[in-house]
């Protein structure tokens, strides 16, 4: 049926004009309009089947869902605009806003096609990505698309989706400089190597404009932890200025408009806990290509509770990354790393930032696993520098870290990005210790369980919430000795976390833990 | 992670209490609460990841999504309640309402399991159906579940889902009487045989408590057309009273609480245009079992633009219906019928009601195809009566229709159900004729195209909108002669319909139509 839809331009012929009326309502990231039941332009009860409308102002067209408001909320000649739609439209109160009943965008055919087992081409994915970026799909439709893609998606389709996602956003240009980056697919709590690799690489002199994500299903993303140290919600110009000055940055990608279609997909993947290889590859590589990266080191942790459970899965993902990257002109160097337990001690923004600071400061108590992994990864990135003799990367990385050059570079990056609203974030005041019931060695630490406890405790939204690991696999714990601490500040969240840890703390020993 | 969730009862330990504050806002069928940014109980910005909360009042717990309201909308000690949540909670302004951050219901694991190719058992589907009925899933999650099921679902799973859906609602009991019914899987515009079969069967003396749906993706469901003639939104007691008096009813199932989980699934299938065999079987049979039906005649139209394109598809669906029905103790008699073109002349509630009235009145101009199909189906239902000699059903049905007994019965049913709010619905005032460009025979009429034009014109929300077919396949049209008429009342909708008909009118002739 979508085939019958005329081009969007014609649609506005049926539109009417209402006066913008900002409402004291925040609908999070959904676009909602509130219409009077007796609206002069659209009778809302006529929208029973689809509540979707197209709103147009300042040459910008957005899709929104409708709600009905009483007389004191919105008049018949007004369109009630909650946040974020009011902001996204960029109108002032009383400004004219055109509104028309929306017909489903043609790109929605992709859902039915995928359900029917049809493989989509680049044109189809490009249309999907463009309409996602324009907020023309509902959450329901995005969910349907993601699940349909989760069933089956060929490497060619993953490439086409990635290209479509790049095309739907801006693309940074770095004037011919060699741009490198390092990325981890996630899943390992505490694994904050980017905050070490970026300053090491920049101290060496390479350009690494790191755009990172906030947590999707984890207790902290790189952006969440960096936000404890510096502002991360930089606009493109601001990010560029930081990179000009320091050679690197560590910012949240959300405001740079790189692959905005991916932001929409991620916003639905998050509540649905969807994390397929194909979406992962398209998401990561579209962001990297859009950020102007030439060469990329990819960290793929493998372990029983990691995203990649075994070598076969890891190899399959590696090949998919390589296939898509090679067709995008992006050079990738992929490492399989130890994903058998969390990295570092802290899990949660404040705790992870503390680990990073200790490594940069050369603190002898700094977590050795985090330090060594960061050196290894930074070394691989430095090996991408044509000016460096082969195999010298790791040595050079260690040198830059031990000399304090990386620390100085990180200080400069933090100063350039500016102070964060979370600058004074402290560890949560509520503390619970999980203790060993008997004496013996730690046999295993489950990444998913630890992440779950930290997340329930409030991380990353509550930066000071999380888990502090006091033991690693192979360490011996005495009976009654604490194995990890849970931090939190909201009693309800904290209670959930303690409850979950009591049900299954995620640390395996001979005999139970209490 | 959902595995860690404690039972719902414990969750309310973390709840706080706010005062109910009805808001002049209607969110259609979504449950939304509006909290102050500085709410005494829940800080909404803490809900970034999941906006879902559990609200509890009068012993009833419902899931809702959050929005943030300014001071003048909602105070820090209040919970703003738009419709329909205010109504669903059954509170008065100022009443205490408990609210707690919601953790995802355990049943959500079904989505990930289905994506991973796991077959679910009856316990899992029962939990899904119960949580759907309690509005504990978001639309996004429902969409994800439906699409995941669309990829693969075994007959055993379809049976388990059907049983779960029956268990999640009420079940009507008819004191041992033989209860018969007739159902069509849909897809054929104008195919309103239920409005003829029910009065014929009741005139014979059998019990047929017909609960029907509103249109999902079509321009009219049985309930939409019946609503032109009588009230259809009856509660269970009212429906029962009609059946006691008349032996039959034709009501909308939505208020009888039969398979409420199905209502939730359908509300998401509709905007997504999902219509898989498995969902269809579970939806139809759960409603029939819940309605207390013993024996069911099922109409499966087959044709190039019908839901079933060929005999192979039809046979597969027939076997699935028979498998599930037999395990539910429901006797089904399945007919493959001609689905090569629309049935009757009208497509859309008012036009279809006119066709039905003409057949009942014995009008010689009444559409013969609708009349003959209704007689055939009613005959098959009557053949389910043990008291009638085998093969007499069709003869008896014809007799009851021709004698006026069916007309009298329909009048009684209409009187018993009471007057409809659409009682004075008239044909739309806007009319467009689609005309033949040259003289020749009509080669084909596309069900999907005709349905699409009628739907774009406004049907079924606008009862007077639709398509009136003036020719059938095999008829000859002269050049310039109208082939069908489009009716509508909203200029914008009507414009879309005319545009779609001009792009492809759905009627095949040698030479073009204009």
Short mmCIF file of C-alpha atoms in Angstrom, two decimals, chain A residues 12-470:
data_model
loop_
_atom_site.label_atom_id
_atom_site.label_comp_id
_atom_site.label_asym_id
_atom_site.label_seq_id
_atom_site.Cartn_x
_atom_site.Cartn_y
_atom_site.Cartn_z
CA UNK A 12 1.56 19.13 2.28
CA UNK A 13 -1.16 20.12 -0.17
CA UNK A 14 -3.57 18.55 2.31
CA UNK A 15 -1.97 20.28 5.28
CA UNK A 16 -3.47 22.95 7.48
CA UNK A 17 -1.76 25.59 9.56
CA UNK A 18 -1.94 25.91 13.34
CA UNK A 19 -0.20 28.20 15.80
CA UNK A 20 2.71 26.77 17.78
CA UNK A 21 1.87 26.48 21.45
CA UNK A 22 4.74 25.16 23.60
CA UNK A 23 3.52 22.83 26.35
CA UNK A 24 5.09 22.27 29.75
CA UNK A 25 5.54 18.62 28.93
CA UNK A 26 8.66 16.61 28.12
CA UNK A 27 8.11 13.43 26.15
CA UNK A 28 11.76 12.33 26.34
CA UNK A 29 12.81 11.59 22.77
CA UNK A 30 9.40 10.98 21.20
CA UNK A 31 7.80 13.57 18.95
CA UNK A 32 4.28 14.25 20.21
CA UNK A 33 1.77 16.89 19.16
CA UNK A 34 -1.29 17.73 21.22
CA UNK A 35 -4.37 18.71 19.25
CA UNK A 36 -7.71 20.03 20.44
CA UNK A 37 -10.56 17.56 20.05
CA UNK A 38 -12.23 20.17 17.87
CA UNK A 39 -9.03 21.24 16.10
CA UNK A 40 -9.61 23.49 13.11
CA UNK A 41 -7.29 21.42 10.97
CA UNK A 42 -7.30 17.76 11.99
CA UNK A 43 -10.00 16.01 13.95
CA UNK A 44 -7.90 13.72 16.14
CA UNK A 45 -10.54 11.02 16.44
CA UNK A 46 -10.14 10.52 12.70
CA UNK A 47 -6.62 9.30 13.35
CA UNK A 48 -7.81 6.16 15.16
CA UNK A 49 -5.82 3.77 13.01
CA UNK A 50 -2.62 5.77 12.81
CA UNK A 51 -1.93 8.61 15.18
CA UNK A 52 0.90 9.87 13.05
CA UNK A 53 1.07 13.33 11.55
CA UNK A 54 3.66 15.29 9.63
CA UNK A 55 4.52 18.67 11.08
CA UNK A 56 6.39 21.25 9.07
CA UNK A 57 7.99 24.52 10.11
CA UNK A 58 11.07 26.41 8.96
CA UNK A 59 11.37 24.03 6.02
CA UNK A 60 11.84 21.09 8.35
CA UNK A 61 9.36 18.18 8.27
CA UNK A 62 9.09 15.79 11.19
CA UNK A 63 6.81 12.92 12.04
CA UNK A 64 4.95 12.97 15.33
CA UNK A 65 2.27 11.06 17.20
CA UNK A 66 -0.89 12.76 18.32
CA UNK A 67 -2.53 13.16 21.68
CA UNK A 68 -5.74 15.02 22.38
CA UNK A 69 -5.73 17.98 24.75
CA UNK A 70 -8.53 19.78 26.56
CA UNK A 71 -9.41 23.43 25.97
CA UNK A 72 -7.06 24.79 28.60
CA UNK A 73 -4.09 22.92 27.11
CA UNK A 74 -4.56 23.77 23.44
CA UNK A 75 -7.01 25.83 21.43
CA UNK A 76 -8.67 24.70 18.18
CA UNK A 77 -6.31 26.93 16.17
CA UNK A 78 -3.23 25.78 18.06
CA UNK A 79 -0.82 22.87 17.93
CA UNK A 80 0.48 21.89 21.37
CA UNK A 81 4.21 21.16 21.19
CA UNK A 82 5.89 19.34 24.09
CA UNK A 83 9.67 19.00 24.27
CA UNK A 84 11.64 17.74 22.37
CA UNK A 85 9.46 18.49 19.33
CA UNK A 86 9.20 22.20 20.13
CA UNK A 87 12.99 22.40 20.17
CA UNK A 88 13.45 20.20 17.11
CA UNK A 89 11.08 22.36 15.04
CA UNK A 90 12.90 25.52 16.09
CA UNK A 91 9.73 27.63 16.26
CA UNK A 92 8.60 30.42 18.57
CA UNK A 93 5.19 30.50 20.31
CA UNK A 94 2.53 31.57 17.81
CA UNK A 95 4.63 30.66 14.76
CA UNK A 96 2.75 28.87 12.00
CA UNK A 97 3.19 25.11 11.91
CA UNK A 98 1.80 23.03 9.08
CA UNK A 99 0.26 19.72 9.98
CA UNK A 100 -1.05 16.91 7.77
CA UNK A 101 -2.16 13.35 8.38
CA UNK A 102 0.92 11.28 7.66
CA UNK A 103 0.91 8.35 5.39
CA UNK A 104 3.44 5.68 6.17
CA UNK A 105 6.80 6.37 4.54
CA UNK A 106 7.55 4.05 1.61
CA UNK A 107 10.63 2.81 3.39
CA UNK A 108 8.39 0.89 5.80
CA UNK A 109 8.03 -1.74 3.09
CA UNK A 110 11.47 -2.85 4.32
CA UNK A 111 9.85 -4.41 7.41
CA UNK A 112 7.47 -6.57 5.44
CA UNK A 113 10.19 -7.45 2.96
CA UNK A 114 12.55 -8.57 5.70
CA UNK A 115 9.81 -10.59 7.39
CA UNK A 116 9.14 -12.26 4.03
CA UNK A 117 12.83 -13.18 3.76
CA UNK A 118 13.65 -10.68 1.02
CA UNK A 119 17.18 -9.26 1.02
CA UNK A 120 17.21 -5.49 0.73
CA UNK A 121 19.52 -3.47 -1.49
CA UNK A 122 21.44 -0.30 -0.76
CA UNK A 123 18.66 1.89 -2.12
CA UNK A 124 16.17 0.36 0.31
CA UNK A 125 18.50 0.67 3.30
CA UNK A 126 19.39 4.22 2.35
CA UNK A 127 15.70 5.11 2.33
CA UNK A 128 15.27 3.42 5.71
CA UNK A 129 18.26 5.24 7.21
CA UNK A 130 17.10 8.61 5.88
CA UNK A 131 13.59 8.16 7.27
CA UNK A 132 14.97 6.95 10.59
CA UNK A 133 17.17 10.02 10.82
CA UNK A 134 14.13 12.19 10.07
CA UNK A 135 12.14 10.49 12.85
CA UNK A 136 9.60 9.25 10.31
CA UNK A 137 9.35 5.77 11.86
CA UNK A 138 7.61 5.00 15.15
CA UNK A 139 9.41 3.07 17.87
CA UNK A 140 7.13 0.16 17.08
CA UNK A 141 8.26 0.17 13.47
CA UNK A 142 11.92 0.47 14.43
CA UNK A 143 11.52 -2.50 16.77
CA UNK A 144 9.84 -4.52 14.02
CA UNK A 145 12.66 -3.69 11.60
CA UNK A 146 15.38 -4.61 14.09
CA UNK A 147 13.81 -7.94 14.94
CA UNK A 148 13.16 -8.73 11.30
CA UNK A 149 16.84 -7.99 10.57
CA UNK A 150 17.89 -10.06 13.58
CA UNK A 151 16.45 -13.18 11.93
CA UNK A 152 18.50 -12.92 8.79
CA UNK A 153 20.75 -10.35 7.24
CA UNK A 154 23.39 -11.08 4.62
CA UNK A 155 26.86 -9.46 4.69
CA UNK A 156 25.86 -7.51 1.57
CA UNK A 157 22.82 -6.17 3.43
CA UNK A 158 24.94 -5.23 6.43
CA UNK A 159 27.22 -3.29 4.08
CA UNK A 160 24.23 -1.63 2.40
CA UNK A 161 22.72 -0.67 5.77
CA UNK A 162 26.06 0.77 6.88
CA UNK A 163 26.39 2.83 3.70
CA UNK A 164 22.81 4.04 4.06
CA UNK A 165 23.47 5.07 7.64
CA UNK A 166 26.61 6.99 6.67
CA UNK A 167 24.72 8.75 3.87
CA UNK A 168 21.95 9.84 6.26
CA UNK A 169 24.27 11.93 8.46
CA UNK A 170 27.21 14.29 8.28
CA UNK A 171 30.73 13.11 7.57
CA UNK A 172 33.81 14.68 9.09
CA UNK A 173 36.76 15.60 6.92
CA UNK A 174 40.25 15.93 8.41
CA UNK A 175 42.11 17.54 5.50
CA UNK A 176 44.03 14.47 4.43
CA UNK A 177 45.54 13.76 7.85
CA UNK A 178 45.84 10.11 8.85
CA UNK A 179 42.98 9.54 11.28
CA UNK A 180 43.14 6.48 13.55
CA UNK A 181 40.74 5.09 16.10
CA UNK A 182 40.26 2.22 18.49
CA UNK A 183 36.94 0.64 19.33
CA UNK A 184 35.70 -2.19 21.52
CA UNK A 185 32.43 -4.02 20.87
CA UNK A 186 31.67 -3.85 24.60
CA UNK A 187 30.31 -6.37 27.04
CA UNK A 188 33.28 -6.33 29.44
CA UNK A 189 32.57 -4.25 32.55
CA UNK A 190 35.27 -1.75 33.48
CA UNK A 191 37.01 -2.04 30.10
CA UNK A 192 37.77 1.68 29.71
CA UNK A 193 40.89 1.44 27.53
CA UNK A 194 39.80 4.22 25.13
CA UNK A 195 40.41 6.79 27.86
CA UNK A 196 44.03 5.59 27.91
CA UNK A 197 44.58 4.80 24.23
CA UNK A 198 43.42 8.21 23.01
CA UNK A 199 45.91 10.27 25.07
CA UNK A 200 48.77 7.81 24.32
CA UNK A 201 48.09 7.94 20.58
CA UNK A 202 47.72 11.72 20.58
CA UNK A 203 50.90 12.08 22.65
CA UNK A 204 52.66 10.18 19.87
CA UNK A 205 51.29 12.65 17.35
CA UNK A 206 48.54 10.76 15.52
CA UNK A 207 45.02 12.12 15.19
CA UNK A 208 42.31 10.23 17.08
CA UNK A 209 38.95 12.02 17.20
CA UNK A 210 37.16 9.49 19.40
CA UNK A 211 33.38 9.67 19.31
CA UNK A 212 31.86 7.21 21.69
CA UNK A 213 28.47 6.07 22.83
CA UNK A 214 26.68 6.11 26.09
CA UNK A 215 25.82 2.77 27.63
CA UNK A 216 23.28 0.74 25.65
CA UNK A 217 22.78 -2.21 27.97
CA UNK A 218 25.94 -1.86 30.06
CA UNK A 219 26.58 0.05 33.30
CA UNK A 220 28.80 2.60 31.49
CA UNK A 221 29.82 3.56 27.98
CA UNK A 222 33.07 5.38 27.21
CA UNK A 223 31.10 8.63 26.99
CA UNK A 224 29.51 8.04 30.39
CA UNK A 225 32.89 7.55 32.09
CA UNK A 226 34.57 10.42 30.23
CA UNK A 227 31.70 12.64 31.37
CA UNK A 228 32.91 12.28 34.95
CA UNK A 229 36.16 13.96 33.82
CA UNK A 230 35.04 16.43 31.15
CA UNK A 231 32.14 17.65 29.10
CA UNK A 232 31.31 15.16 26.34
CA UNK A 233 28.24 16.58 24.58
CA UNK A 234 30.26 18.68 22.16
CA UNK A 235 28.97 19.94 18.83
CA UNK A 236 30.98 19.23 15.69
CA UNK A 237 32.81 22.59 15.74
CA UNK A 238 33.71 22.23 19.39
CA UNK A 239 34.96 18.69 18.85
CA UNK A 240 37.04 19.83 15.89
CA UNK A 241 38.61 22.59 17.99
CA UNK A 242 39.61 20.06 20.67
CA UNK A 243 41.20 17.77 18.07
CA UNK A 244 43.05 20.71 16.46
CA UNK A 245 44.48 21.62 19.82
CA UNK A 246 45.19 18.16 21.28
CA UNK A 247 45.22 15.66 18.42
CA UNK A 248 42.48 13.70 20.13
CA UNK A 249 39.15 14.03 21.88
CA UNK A 250 36.80 11.68 23.69
CA UNK A 251 33.28 12.93 23.10
CA UNK A 252 29.78 11.57 22.93
CA UNK A 253 28.80 11.02 19.27
CA UNK A 254 25.18 11.98 19.85
CA UNK A 255 25.52 15.69 19.10
CA UNK A 256 27.92 15.41 16.17
CA UNK A 257 25.17 14.02 13.90
CA UNK A 258 27.34 11.11 12.77
CA UNK A 259 25.01 8.33 11.64
CA UNK A 260 21.86 9.76 13.26
CA UNK A 261 19.94 6.74 11.94
CA UNK A 262 22.09 4.61 14.20
CA UNK A 263 21.13 6.78 17.17
CA UNK A 264 17.48 5.97 16.45
CA UNK A 265 18.18 2.24 16.11
CA UNK A 266 20.21 2.24 19.31
CA UNK A 267 17.44 4.03 21.20
CA UNK A 268 15.18 1.07 20.48
CA UNK A 269 17.87 -1.61 20.82
CA UNK A 270 18.54 -0.35 24.33
CA UNK A 271 15.12 -1.05 25.90
CA UNK A 272 14.76 -4.25 23.88
CA UNK A 273 18.29 -5.47 24.75
CA UNK A 274 18.92 -6.35 21.11
CA UNK A 275 22.57 -6.71 20.14
CA UNK A 276 23.06 -8.63 16.89
CA UNK A 277 26.37 -8.91 15.02
CA UNK A 278 24.93 -7.20 11.96
CA UNK A 279 23.54 -4.19 13.85
CA UNK A 280 26.79 -3.98 15.78
CA UNK A 281 28.92 -3.88 12.63
CA UNK A 282 26.65 -1.36 10.89
CA UNK A 283 26.47 0.81 13.98
CA UNK A 284 30.20 0.87 14.73
CA UNK A 285 31.46 1.17 11.16
CA UNK A 286 28.90 3.79 10.10
CA UNK A 287 30.04 5.97 13.01
CA UNK A 288 33.71 5.43 12.17
CA UNK A 289 33.33 6.21 8.46
CA UNK A 290 31.23 9.26 9.28
CA UNK A 291 33.89 10.40 11.75
CA UNK A 292 36.46 10.31 8.95
CA UNK A 293 38.51 7.44 10.41
CA UNK A 294 41.06 5.85 8.02
CA UNK A 295 42.45 3.06 10.18
CA UNK A 296 40.79 1.34 13.08
CA UNK A 297 41.88 -1.11 15.76
CA UNK A 298 38.96 -3.24 16.92
CA UNK A 299 38.92 -4.98 20.29
CA UNK A 300 36.79 -8.15 20.31
CA UNK A 301 36.78 -9.68 23.81
CA UNK A 302 36.00 -13.40 23.89
CA UNK A 303 34.87 -15.21 27.01
CA UNK A 304 32.09 -17.33 28.50
CA UNK A 305 30.08 -14.29 29.66
CA UNK A 306 31.32 -11.87 26.97
CA UNK A 307 29.38 -10.90 23.84
CA UNK A 308 31.50 -13.42 21.93
CA UNK A 309 31.35 -16.77 23.67
CA UNK A 310 33.86 -18.69 21.58
CA UNK A 311 36.36 -18.50 18.75
CA UNK A 312 33.83 -19.48 16.11
CA UNK A 313 31.51 -16.58 16.94
CA UNK A 314 34.49 -14.26 17.18
CA UNK A 315 35.82 -15.30 13.80
CA UNK A 316 32.43 -14.85 12.19
CA UNK A 317 32.16 -11.33 13.56
CA UNK A 318 35.74 -10.53 12.57
CA UNK A 319 35.02 -11.54 8.99
CA UNK A 320 31.85 -9.46 8.90
CA UNK A 321 33.73 -6.41 10.20
CA UNK A 322 36.46 -6.98 7.62
CA UNK A 323 34.02 -7.49 4.76
CA UNK A 324 32.06 -4.32 5.45
CA UNK A 325 35.11 -2.20 6.36
CA UNK A 326 37.02 -3.22 3.22
CA UNK A 327 34.11 -2.15 1.02
CA UNK A 328 34.04 1.20 2.81
CA UNK A 329 37.76 1.86 2.36
CA UNK A 330 38.38 1.56 6.08
CA UNK A 331 41.46 -0.37 7.23
CA UNK A 332 40.75 -2.50 10.29
CA UNK A 333 43.10 -4.40 12.57
CA UNK A 334 41.10 -6.79 14.75
CA UNK A 335 42.29 -8.24 18.07
CA UNK A 336 40.68 -11.02 20.03
CA UNK A 337 41.21 -10.18 23.71
CA UNK A 338 40.58 -11.91 27.01
CA UNK A 339 36.91 -11.44 27.86
CA UNK A 340 36.78 -13.96 30.67
CA UNK A 341 36.23 -11.41 33.45
CA UNK A 342 35.83 -7.64 33.97
CA UNK A 343 38.84 -5.37 33.30
CA UNK A 344 40.08 -3.01 35.99
CA UNK A 345 38.47 -2.69 39.41
CA UNK A 346 35.62 -0.28 38.94
CA UNK A 347 32.34 -0.82 37.07
CA UNK A 348 30.30 2.37 36.72
CA UNK A 349 31.35 5.87 35.57
CA UNK A 350 33.00 7.26 38.75
CA UNK A 351 34.73 4.00 39.63
CA UNK A 352 36.03 3.51 36.09
CA UNK A 353 37.28 7.10 35.89
CA UNK A 354 39.21 6.44 39.08
CA UNK A 355 40.91 3.39 37.51
CA UNK A 356 41.85 5.39 34.41
CA UNK A 357 43.30 8.21 36.50
CA UNK A 358 45.39 5.73 38.50
CA UNK A 359 46.87 4.18 35.34
CA UNK A 360 47.69 7.59 33.83
CA UNK A 361 49.28 8.73 37.10
CA UNK A 362 51.50 5.65 37.17
CA UNK A 363 50.04 4.70 40.54
CA UNK A 364 51.58 1.34 41.54
CA UNK A 365 48.13 0.25 42.81
CA UNK A 366 46.54 0.98 39.45
CA UNK A 367 44.81 -2.07 37.94
CA UNK A 368 47.51 -3.89 35.98
CA UNK A 369 45.10 -5.62 33.59
CA UNK A 370 43.63 -2.31 32.44
CA UNK A 371 47.11 -0.81 32.05
CA UNK A 372 48.49 -3.74 30.05
CA UNK A 373 45.47 -3.99 27.81
CA UNK A 374 45.57 -0.27 27.05
CA UNK A 375 49.27 -0.48 26.19
CA UNK A 376 48.64 -3.42 23.89
CA UNK A 377 45.80 -1.68 22.08
CA UNK A 378 47.58 1.68 21.88
CA UNK A 379 50.59 -0.19 20.50
CA UNK A 380 48.47 -1.67 17.72
CA UNK A 381 47.14 1.78 16.89
CA UNK A 382 50.65 3.23 16.83
CA UNK A 383 51.72 0.41 14.52
CA UNK A 384 49.32 1.96 12.00
CA UNK A 385 51.67 4.97 11.79
CA UNK A 386 53.73 4.56 8.60
CA UNK A 387 56.55 6.57 10.22
CA UNK A 388 57.07 4.06 13.03
CA UNK A 389 59.22 0.95 12.38
CA UNK A 390 57.13 -2.23 12.42
CA UNK A 391 56.44 -3.78 15.82
CA UNK A 392 57.58 -0.73 17.79
CA UNK A 393 54.05 0.35 18.71
CA UNK A 394 53.73 -1.35 22.07
CA UNK A 395 57.14 -0.20 23.26
CA UNK A 396 56.33 3.36 22.24
CA UNK A 397 52.94 3.22 23.98
CA UNK A 398 54.51 2.04 27.23
CA UNK A 399 57.09 4.81 27.01
CA UNK A 400 54.43 7.50 26.49
CA UNK A 401 52.42 6.22 29.42
CA UNK A 402 55.37 5.83 31.81
CA UNK A 403 56.90 9.20 30.91
CA UNK A 404 53.75 11.07 31.92
CA UNK A 405 53.23 12.24 28.31
CA UNK A 406 49.87 10.47 28.14
CA UNK A 407 48.82 11.99 31.47
CA UNK A 408 49.73 15.48 30.22
CA UNK A 409 47.86 14.86 26.98
CA UNK A 410 44.76 13.67 28.88
CA UNK A 411 44.87 16.79 31.05
CA UNK A 412 44.98 18.88 27.90
CA UNK A 413 42.05 17.00 26.36
CA UNK A 414 40.01 17.41 29.54
CA UNK A 415 40.80 21.12 29.68
CA UNK A 416 39.90 21.54 26.00
CA UNK A 417 36.60 19.71 26.31
CA UNK A 418 35.69 21.79 29.34
CA UNK A 419 34.15 21.00 32.70
CA UNK A 420 31.41 18.38 32.92
CA UNK A 421 28.10 18.81 34.71
CA UNK A 422 29.10 15.61 36.53
CA UNK A 423 32.43 17.13 37.58
CA UNK A 424 31.71 16.73 41.28
CA UNK A 425 30.13 13.28 40.95
CA UNK A 426 31.13 11.20 43.95
CA UNK A 427 30.83 7.54 44.78
CA UNK A 428 27.38 6.57 46.05
CA UNK A 429 26.98 6.75 49.82
CA UNK A 430 25.19 3.42 50.06
CA UNK A 431 27.65 0.54 50.22
CA UNK A 432 27.10 -3.20 50.39
CA UNK A 433 29.89 -5.77 50.52
CA UNK A 434 29.55 -9.19 48.95
CA UNK A 435 31.68 -11.59 51.01
CA UNK A 436 33.20 -15.02 50.55
CA UNK A 437 31.48 -17.73 52.55
CA UNK A 438 34.56 -19.92 52.73
CA UNK A 439 38.28 -19.67 52.01
CA UNK A 440 39.48 -20.60 48.54
CA UNK A 441 40.36 -19.37 45.07
CA UNK A 442 38.08 -17.25 42.87
CA UNK A 443 37.16 -19.52 39.96
CA UNK A 444 35.26 -17.09 37.75
CA UNK A 445 33.64 -13.65 37.58
CA UNK A 446 30.58 -13.36 35.35
CA UNK A 447 30.61 -10.20 33.22
CA UNK A 448 26.84 -10.17 32.71
CA UNK A 449 26.04 -10.59 36.42
CA UNK A 450 28.48 -7.88 37.49
CA UNK A 451 27.15 -5.55 34.79
CA UNK A 452 23.60 -6.29 35.87
CA UNK A 453 24.32 -5.55 39.54
CA UNK A 454 26.08 -2.29 38.63
CA UNK A 455 23.25 -1.30 36.34
CA UNK A 456 20.56 -2.11 38.89
CA UNK A 457 22.51 -0.02 41.41
CA UNK A 458 21.93 2.94 39.11
CA UNK A 459 24.88 3.08 36.70
CA UNK A 460 25.35 4.86 34.37
CA UNK A 461 22.51 7.33 35.03
CA UNK A 462 23.78 7.60 38.59
CA UNK A 463 27.48 8.12 37.85
CA UNK A 464 28.51 7.25 41.41
CA UNK A 465 26.74 3.90 41.39
CA UNK A 466 28.47 0.67 40.45
CA UNK A 467 30.58 -2.23 41.55
CA UNK A 468 34.14 -2.21 42.87
CA UNK A 469 35.83 -5.56 42.35
CA UNK A 470 38.28 -6.47 45.11
#
